[in-house]
Coordinates of C-alpha atoms and ligand atoms in Angstrom, one line a residue:
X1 CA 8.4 12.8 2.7
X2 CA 8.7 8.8 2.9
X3 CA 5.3 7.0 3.0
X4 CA 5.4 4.0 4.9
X5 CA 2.7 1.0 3.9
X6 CA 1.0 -1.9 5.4
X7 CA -1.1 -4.2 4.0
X8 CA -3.8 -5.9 5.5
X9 CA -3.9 -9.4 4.2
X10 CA -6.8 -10.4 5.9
X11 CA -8.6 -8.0 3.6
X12 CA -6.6 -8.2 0.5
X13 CA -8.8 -10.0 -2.5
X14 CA -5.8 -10.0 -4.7
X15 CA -7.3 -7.3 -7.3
X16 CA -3.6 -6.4 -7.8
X17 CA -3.7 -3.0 -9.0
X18 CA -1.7 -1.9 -6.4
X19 CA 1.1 -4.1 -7.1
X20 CA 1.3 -2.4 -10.9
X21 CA 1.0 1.3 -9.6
X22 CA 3.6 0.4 -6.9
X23 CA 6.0 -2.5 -8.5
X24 CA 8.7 -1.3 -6.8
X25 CA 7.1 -1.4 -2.7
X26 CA 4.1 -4.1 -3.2
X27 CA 4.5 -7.5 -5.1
X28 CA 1.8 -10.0 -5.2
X29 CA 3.0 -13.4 -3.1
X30 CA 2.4 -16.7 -4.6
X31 CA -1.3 -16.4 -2.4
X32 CA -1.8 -13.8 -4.9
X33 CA -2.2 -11.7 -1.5
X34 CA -0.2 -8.4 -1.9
X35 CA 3.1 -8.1 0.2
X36 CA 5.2 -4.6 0.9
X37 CA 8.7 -6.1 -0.4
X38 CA 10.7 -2.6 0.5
X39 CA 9.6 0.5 2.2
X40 CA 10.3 3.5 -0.2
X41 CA 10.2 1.5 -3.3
X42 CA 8.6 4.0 -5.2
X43 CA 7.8 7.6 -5.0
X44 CA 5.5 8.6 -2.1
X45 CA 3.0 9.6 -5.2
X46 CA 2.6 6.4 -6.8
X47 CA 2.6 4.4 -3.3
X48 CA -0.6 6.8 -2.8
X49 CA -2.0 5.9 -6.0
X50 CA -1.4 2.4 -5.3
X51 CA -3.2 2.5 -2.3
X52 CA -6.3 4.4 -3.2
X53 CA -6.3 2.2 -6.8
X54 CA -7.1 -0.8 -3.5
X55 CA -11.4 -1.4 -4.2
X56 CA -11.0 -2.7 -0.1
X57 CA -8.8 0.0 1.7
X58 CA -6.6 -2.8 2.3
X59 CA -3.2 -0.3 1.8
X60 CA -2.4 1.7 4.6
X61 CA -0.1 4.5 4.0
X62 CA 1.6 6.7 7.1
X63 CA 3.9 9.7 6.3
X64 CA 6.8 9.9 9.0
X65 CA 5.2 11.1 11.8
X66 CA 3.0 8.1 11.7
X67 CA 0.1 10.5 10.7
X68 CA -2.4 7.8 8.3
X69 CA -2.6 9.5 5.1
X70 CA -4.6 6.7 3.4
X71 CA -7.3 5.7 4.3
X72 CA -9.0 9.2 5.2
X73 CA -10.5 9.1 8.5
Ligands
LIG1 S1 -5.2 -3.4 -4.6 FE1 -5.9 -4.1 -2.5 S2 -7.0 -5.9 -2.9 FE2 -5.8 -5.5 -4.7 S3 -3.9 -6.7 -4.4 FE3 -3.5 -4.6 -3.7 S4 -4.0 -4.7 -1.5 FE4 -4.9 -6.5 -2.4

């Protein structure tokens, strides 16, 4: 599997958690907004984490068919 991630920017409030679970996909940007820096940075189980750790949904994660996996419909 390889998760891919989007972030919504508009929706980000710069909580951050997301950029700790996932350092090696998400970084926070000097707007303290979070920004995917690589695709596949980390394993498709912390990018998950990462992006239900987000207190605004603002992470959207796909699998490779383009399926959303987070959030749940
Ligand atoms: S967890 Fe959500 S609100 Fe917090 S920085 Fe990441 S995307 Fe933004």
């Amino acid at each position: 599997m390889a998760y891919s991630v989007e972030v919504i920017r508009e929706a980000c409030i710069g909580a951050g958690s997301c950029a700790v679970l996932a350092a090696g996909t998400i970084e926070m940007d000097d707007e303290n907004i979070a920004v995917v820096v690589k695709q596949n940075g980390d394993s498709d189980e912390d990018i998950l984490a990462a992006a239900q750790s987000c207190p605004v949904d603002a992470i959207i994660v796909r699998d490779e068919t383009g399926n959303q996996i987070w959030p749940e419909a």
